[in-house]
Backbone as CSV, one residue per row, in Angstrom:
resi,resn,N_x,N_y,N_z,CA_x,CA_y,CA_z,C_x,C_y,C_z
1,UNK,0.828,-1.169,-0.003,0.002,0.000,0.003,0.880,1.247,0.000
2,UNK,0.426,2.252,-0.687,1.135,3.523,-0.760,0.383,4.594,0.025
3,UNK,1.144,5.572,0.479,0.544,6.721,1.151,0.482,7.861,0.150
4,UNK,-0.672,8.484,0.076,-0.903,9.566,-0.879,-1.167,10.878,-0.154
5,UNK,-0.764,11.966,-0.787,-1.124,13.307,-0.342,-2.236,13.768,-1.283
6,UNK,-3.345,14.176,-0.716,-4.471,14.700,-1.484,-4.537,16.190,-1.195
7,UNK,-4.444,17.007,-2.231,-4.438,18.456,-2.051,-5.743,19.060,-2.558
8,UNK,-6.153,20.126,-1.899,-7.327,20.860,-2.353,-6.956,21.729,-3.543
9,UNK,-7.953,22.301,-4.169,-7.796,23.221,-5.304,-7.117,22.539,-6.498
10,UNK,-7.303,21.242,-6.593,-6.708,20.480,-7.680,-7.539,20.547,-8.952
11,UNK,-7.108,19.777,-9.927,-7.715,19.857,-11.239,-8.772,18.802,-11.551
12,UNK,-9.041,17.861,-10.634,-10.031,16.853,-10.964,-11.448,17.353,-10.685
13,UNK,-12.422,16.527,-10.935,-13.833,16.888,-10.778,-14.157,17.367,-9.358
14,UNK,-13.494,16.774,-8.386,-13.758,17.106,-6.984,-12.863,18.242,-6.469
15,UNK,-12.026,18.795,-7.338,-11.145,19.875,-6.934,-9.967,19.403,-6.109
16,UNK,-9.491,18.187,-6.392,-8.375,17.610,-5.638,-7.330,17.059,-6.601
17,UNK,-6.126,16.946,-6.107,-5.046,16.233,-6.789,-4.511,15.209,-5.816
18,UNK,-3.975,14.118,-6.341,-3.482,13.002,-5.527,-2.064,12.685,-5.976
19,UNK,-1.122,12.675,-5.015,0.283,12.407,-5.299,0.815,11.411,-4.265
20,UNK,1.681,10.500,-4.676,2.289,9.634,-3.690,3.324,10.416,-2.901
21,UNK,3.495,10.047,-1.655,4.522,10.690,-0.821,5.901,10.478,-1.441
22,UNK,6.104,9.319,-2.044,7.376,9.016,-2.689,7.665,9.997,-3.838
23,UNK,6.659,10.315,-4.621,6.833,11.264,-5.733,7.207,12.643,-5.216
24,UNK,6.517,13.114,-4.180,6.817,14.433,-3.651,8.220,14.466,-3.044
25,UNK,8.631,13.377,-2.420,9.982,13.299,-1.885,11.042,13.324,-2.979
26,UNK,10.699,12.739,-4.124,11.642,12.714,-5.252,11.863,14.099,-5.850
27,UNK,10.972,15.044,-5.562,11.136,16.415,-6.060,12.144,17.222,-5.250
28,UNK,12.434,16.811,-4.026,13.287,17.600,-3.127,14.651,17.918,-3.742
29,UNK,15.366,16.980,-4.347,16.679,17.337,-4.908,16.609,18.407,-6.000
30,UNK,15.506,18.508,-6.668,15.373,19.486,-7.747,15.114,20.903,-7.231
31,UNK,14.756,21.019,-5.955,14.565,22.340,-5.369,15.865,23.128,-5.453
32,UNK,16.984,22.465,-5.153,18.289,23.136,-5.180,18.695,23.542,-6.590
33,UNK,18.265,22.789,-7.568,18.631,23.099,-8.958,17.739,24.175,-9.563
34,UNK,16.555,24.343,-9.024,15.577,25.218,-9.671,15.279,26.531,-8.928
35,UNK,15.399,26.523,-7.622,14.956,27.668,-6.832,16.170,28.358,-6.206
36,UNK,16.254,29.674,-6.290,17.364,30.390,-5.668,17.476,30.069,-4.173
37,UNK,18.692,30.084,-3.656,18.971,29.666,-2.278,18.146,30.421,-1.245
38,UNK,17.932,31.698,-1.441,17.208,32.480,-0.441,15.686,32.287,-0.513
39,UNK,15.217,31.496,-1.459,13.772,31.276,-1.608,13.358,29.824,-1.452
40,UNK,14.299,28.935,-1.195,13.973,27.500,-1.281,13.535,26.858,0.032
41,UNK,13.761,27.486,1.156,13.525,26.813,2.433,12.092,26.330,2.600
42,UNK,11.097,27.158,2.314,9.712,26.753,2.559,9.240,25.650,1.620
43,UNK,9.617,25.727,0.350,9.187,24.681,-0.588,9.940,23.374,-0.306
44,UNK,11.205,23.458,0.067,11.952,22.252,0.397,11.378,21.592,1.647
45,UNK,11.051,22.387,2.645,10.463,21.865,3.869,9.109,21.204,3.587
46,UNK,8.304,21.851,2.773,6.982,21.312,2.438,7.103,19.932,1.778
47,UNK,7.981,19.816,0.785,8.138,18.548,0.068,8.777,17.484,0.942
48,UNK,9.732,17.866,1.783,10.375,16.896,2.674,9.373,16.367,3.674
49,UNK,8.580,17.250,4.267,7.564,16.820,5.225,6.501,15.946,4.556
50,UNK,6.153,16.267,3.320,5.159,15.471,2.597,5.663,14.051,2.369
51,UNK,6.951,13.921,2.077,7.527,12.600,1.833,7.532,11.747,3.101
52,UNK,7.557,12.369,4.259,7.641,11.655,5.520,6.321,11.594,6.264
53,UNK,5.255,12.045,5.643,3.944,12.139,6.289,3.362,10.751,6.542
54,UNK,2.739,10.604,7.672,2.057,9.372,8.035,0.574,9.469,7.649
55,UNK,-0.043,8.333,7.487,-1.456,8.284,7.125,-2.303,8.994,8.172
56,UNK,-3.303,9.716,7.710,-4.224,10.406,8.587,-3.835,11.827,8.922
57,UNK,-2.664,12.270,8.507,-2.217,13.628,8.811,-2.922,14.626,7.894
58,UNK,-3.086,15.837,8.401,-3.653,16.934,7.611,-2.763,18.150,7.770
59,UNK,-2.869,19.040,6.820,-2.088,20.285,6.853,-2.898,21.365,6.155
60,UNK,-2.850,22.558,6.707,-3.526,23.699,6.119,-2.487,24.778,5.866
61,UNK,-2.324,25.154,4.608,-1.338,26.142,4.207,-2.082,27.429,3.891
62,UNK,-1.799,28.510,4.609,-2.504,29.776,4.369,-2.340,30.261,2.934
63,UNK,-3.298,31.015,2.458,-3.283,31.513,1.079,-2.035,32.313,0.774
64,UNK,-1.558,33.102,1.723,-0.353,33.913,1.489,0.873,33.032,1.276
65,UNK,0.953,31.932,2.016,2.072,31.004,1.846,1.930,30.260,0.520
66,UNK,0.725,29.856,0.182,0.475,29.190,-1.097,0.873,30.095,-2.257
67,UNK,0.648,31.397,-2.101,1.030,32.356,-3.153,2.545,32.401,-3.326
68,UNK,3.303,32.231,-2.251,4.764,32.194,-2.356,5.257,30.855,-2.917
69,UNK,4.556,29.776,-2.582,4.980,28.452,-3.020,4.699,28.201,-4.501
70,UNK,3.614,28.736,-5.028,3.193,28.452,-6.409,4.305,28.745,-7.424
71,UNK,4.930,29.923,-7.439,5.950,30.160,-8.444,7.212,29.296,-8.243
72,UNK,7.488,28.945,-7.010,8.655,28.101,-6.741,8.410,26.678,-7.235
73,UNK,7.194,26.202,-7.025,6.849,24.880,-7.565,6.853,24.902,-9.085
74,UNK,6.425,25.993,-9.668,6.460,26.142,-11.140,7.916,26.122,-11.640
75,UNK,8.829,26.748,-10.908,10.242,26.722,-11.287,10.774,25.299,-11.288
76,UNK,10.358,24.516,-10.308,10.796,23.121,-10.266,10.246,22.362,-11.463
77,UNK,8.968,22.553,-11.780,8.350,21.856,-12.909,9.040,22.198,-14.227
78,UNK,9.547,23.411,-14.337,10.169,23.859,-15.583,11.680,23.657,-15.622
79,UNK,12.239,23.090,-14.575,13.685,22.894,-14.509,14.164,21.947,-15.599
80,UNK,15.179,22.333,-16.305,15.655,21.539,-17.445,16.253,20.204,-17.030
81,UNK,16.663,20.053,-15.782,17.243,18.795,-15.316,16.182,17.798,-14.859
82,UNK,14.994,18.242,-14.701,13.894,17.364,-14.287,13.331,16.697,-15.531
83,UNK,13.762,15.465,-15.767,13.392,14.759,-17.000,12.214,13.797,-16.817
84,UNK,11.925,13.438,-15.582,10.858,12.478,-15.316,9.495,13.134,-15.514
85,UNK,8.733,12.596,-16.461,7.416,13.176,-16.753,6.485,13.154,-15.537
86,UNK,6.438,12.077,-14.747,5.566,12.095,-13.557,5.972,13.163,-12.540
87,UNK,7.274,13.421,-12.397,7.722,14.451,-11.470,7.388,15.851,-11.990
88,UNK,7.559,16.058,-13.284,7.194,17.343,-13.888,5.711,17.592,-13.686
89,UNK,4.914,16.566,-13.944,3.460,16.692,-13.797,3.069,16.974,-12.348
90,UNK,3.711,16.282,-11.408,3.381,16.502,-9.994,3.717,17.929,-9.574
91,UNK,4.884,18.414,-9.958,5.281,19.788,-9.595,4.354,20.806,-10.229
92,UNK,3.971,20.577,-11.470,3.059,21.499,-12.168,1.674,21.500,-11.530
93,UNK,1.181,20.326,-11.167,-0.132,20.242,-10.513,-0.116,20.923,-9.141
94,UNK,0.965,20.729,-8.404,1.086,21.396,-7.104,1.112,22.918,-7.283
95,UNK,1.865,23.384,-8.275,1.949,24.827,-8.547,0.578,25.384,-8.917
96,UNK,-0.145,24.670,-9.758,-1.482,25.124,-10.168,-2.445,25.175,-8.981
97,UNK,-2.417,24.122,-8.151,-3.319,24.072,-7.002,-2.985,25.171,-5.995
98,UNK,-1.692,25.392,-5.742,-1.284,26.464,-4.832,-1.719,27.817,-5.370
99,UNK,-1.566,28.007,-6.664,-1.983,29.264,-7.299,-3.489,29.482,-7.203
100,UNK,-4.264,28.421,-7.406,-5.714,28.551,-7.299,-6.143,28.877,-5.865
101,UNK,-5.515,28.216,-4.907,-5.842,28.492,-3.504,-5.518,29.950,-3.155
102,UNK,-4.356,30.414,-3.604,-3.965,31.787,-3.324,-4.913,32.775,-4.011
103,UNK,-5.263,32.504,-5.263,-6.157,33.397,-6.002,-7.542,33.457,-5.364
104,UNK,-7.985,32.337,-4.793,-9.285,32.283,-4.130,-9.235,32.850,-2.715
105,UNK,-8.009,33.114,-2.219,-7.873,33.606,-0.847,-8.212,32.556,0.191
106,UNK,-8.039,31.290,-0.173,-8.396,30.181,0.723,-7.152,29.408,1.108
107,UNK,-7.237,28.712,2.222,-6.145,27.858,2.651,-6.018,26.678,1.684
108,UNK,-4.793,26.247,1.460,-4.506,25.097,0.613,-4.416,23.908,1.540
109,UNK,-5.367,22.999,1.434,-5.488,21.877,2.373,-4.800,20.626,1.816
110,UNK,-4.058,19.944,2.702,-3.424,18.681,2.367,-3.891,17.628,3.380
111,UNK,-4.135,16.420,2.912,-4.436,15.326,3.808,-3.792,14.058,3.256
112,UNK,-3.549,13.105,4.102,-2.930,11.869,3.653,-3.966,10.738,3.668
113,UNK,-3.794,9.832,2.729,-4.640,8.662,2.630,-3.765,7.468,2.270
114,UNK,-4.199,6.315,2.661,-3.517,5.088,2.291,-4.397,4.385,1.259
115,UNK,-3.776,3.963,0.192,-4.564,3.318,-0.847,-3.791,2.418,-1.740
């Protein structure tokens, strides 16, 4: 069984996106390649914590923080060294969801599920 992070403001019918914790953890090394050093701490922490999250955990990210994370996640998705299509897609989906949450002025909600 895998542990998944389900985020609000996603692109599916229910407004959610689903990512494995393993996938989000695999994005961490690309933070250093894509995001300037003085801007990477929050996005690196978010992805590291997501990779280590246990089932049943929830997290609420304020809209202002989501607004800061969205462009950084977009930088990771567009990084030329990120060749894995699933990782590019995960980073892009996270960036889009964070941007939607920020634009709506709502908290970006994360929860974990086992499936």
